[in-house]
Amino acid sequence: MTAAATILLTPDVEVAIIGAGFAGIGAGMRMRQNAIDSFVILERAADVGGTWRDNTYPGIAVDIPSFTYSFSFEPNPEWSRVFAPGQELKKYADDLTIKHALRKHIRFNTWVEKAVFDASSHLWNLHLKNGRRLSARYIINATGGLIEPKLPDLKGLADFKGKVMHTARWDHNYDLKGKRVAIIGTGATSVQLVPSLAGNVERMDVYQRTPIWILPKPDREIPRWMQRIFKRLPLTQSSLRLLTTLYSETVMVVALIYFEQLPNLVKSAERAALEHLQKQVDNPELREKLTPKYGFGCKRPSFSNEYWKSFNRSNVHLITDPIASVTENSVITKAGTEREVDVIICATGFKVFERGNLPSYELIGLNGHELGEFWDKHRYQAYEGISVPNFPNLFLIPGPYAVSGSSWFFMIEHQTTHALRCIVEARKRSATYVEVRQQANDRYFENILERQKHTVFYNNDCATSNSYYFNKHGDAPFLRPASSLEVWWKSQNFPLKDYIFKTTQYEIRAY
Ligand SMILES: Cc1cc2nc3c(=O)[nH]c(=O)nc-3n(C[C@H](O)[C@H](O)[C@H](O)COP(=O)(O)OP(=O)(O)OC[C@H]3O[C@@H](n4cnc5c(N)ncnc54)[C@H](O)[C@@H]3O)c2cc1C
């Protein structure tokens, strides 16, 4: 034994999970199921739920049926609708943290500012905003993809004297009744917000840069008697989950990634959406303005039976002329029309694959490599959407090319399976270091790029879609071009030899 081997080194925790949204909660539940008790969940806010804690705008609901948009091993028989409202998702997050005894593992108001890997002890040292430090063998990064609101870059917005709100920072004390409202943006959030507010405000100007594809929403209330059946006979709910998952998988995954092989799937979705529009909007000129000029799937489509109809109302105006500037009390478009408003609501989405957002803090791996900088220079990439060479003992839920579109929960479950296979294997080998091999990463990345060429993203006139799926490199790293079945299989069977396992020279005390 060398002199160094006599040094005893015990990290504060074995696993530091960063973020207490559903990804962090999912990772925490799986830690407990695998008898890993030495873990913390670090959350910068004062509550759990991430997206569903921060987004409380009127009309918020899931856009994937709730039977599918939930953990497979934690069905919730209490969903009140097929597409549950946002508050029920927040409650689902609260209930899971109690049921799985996660609260004692969560440290609220704990903002991770930086994490540095130490190559000799094989530990991550986390620097927290409160000045404290924490060491961990592994990091599971669960800081979300859509958490940092993006405000529009509009000349004069700072001088506006009325109210300005982003949809992810809703001010419930501000009464919109009888107000003149400008809504900027017509993405998935606007689709829910516009019909919820239209009947309550004096006037609503909806500023549209890019129209959105919308399919009819097969939503309905779930009566109490059905909830009771789900509770007593969980198989009934699992069968519905299978159906809604097949539906989501067909529309949101298969149609998009197998576009070259099955173009008719996308074409029939486009036809269904256009028929829907025809039925919902009376005025042909308005219909034309609301018709997307890019292909279905280039940006996230939505489901609604109310959004398009709202534009038939006399107090709702669709404005396609781009905004030139904002004054103290109005919005002026490029054509020179000035419209006075009391409030500007920015339904302008979030930062996605860009530096400073994913990861949301500085992550320094081997030889001073910083993850955000690496991706910025060398394109977003991660083996199986979870591990990056030079960043040992780090698992990203999600990393680039991780999300197979049918539901975020599906991604969480399979990414945690992957991370746990690595951690459990390291424990078996008494290893303290798990790093994906460069070759394995390159193989995965090349394969993804090749497959991406055949998806809807590069074959269906996406140029004008202004889609958050695309980043500055022209890549679409948000979605993994693979079916859910393949992702499930890979998470359980990826070759462990794709990873390097090593043991530190320091002796480790039990966690
Ligand atoms: C309005 C909205 C609706 C959506 N609807 C759907 C849907 O219907 N279907 C679907 O499949 N997907 C949907 N999504 C996408 C996705 O499913 C959700 O965003 C999901 O809840 C993400 O969960 P998460 O845990 O990965 O991330 P988040 O919910 O974003 O949670 C991340 C957590 O990490 C914390 N955090 C971040 N940085 C740090 C740091 N440095 N230190 C400590 N803590 C940190 C944040 O405070 C947050 O609590 C939606 C997204 C949004 C924004």
GROMACS .gro file of C-alpha atoms in nm, residues 14 36 91 103 133 138 243 256 263 330 354 431 478 485 487:
model
   15
   14GLU     CA    1  -2.245   0.947  -0.277
   36ILE     CA    2  -2.867   0.407  -0.232
   91LYS     CA    3  -4.961   1.817  -0.642
  103ARG     CA    4  -3.814   1.554   0.172
  133ARG     CA    5  -1.916   2.341  -0.035
  138TYR     CA    6  -2.157   1.136  -0.858
  243LEU     CA    7  -5.330   0.352  -2.565
  256LEU     CA    8  -4.115   1.283  -3.701
  263PRO     CA    9  -4.416   1.075  -4.489
  330SER     CA   10  -4.820   5.107  -2.652
  354GLU     CA   11  -2.750   2.743  -2.514
  431ALA     CA   12  -1.465   0.152  -0.862
  478PHE     CA   13  -3.365   1.851  -2.803
  485LEU     CA   14  -3.883   0.105  -2.764
  487VAL     CA   15  -3.445   0.390  -2.600
   0.00000   0.00000   0.00000
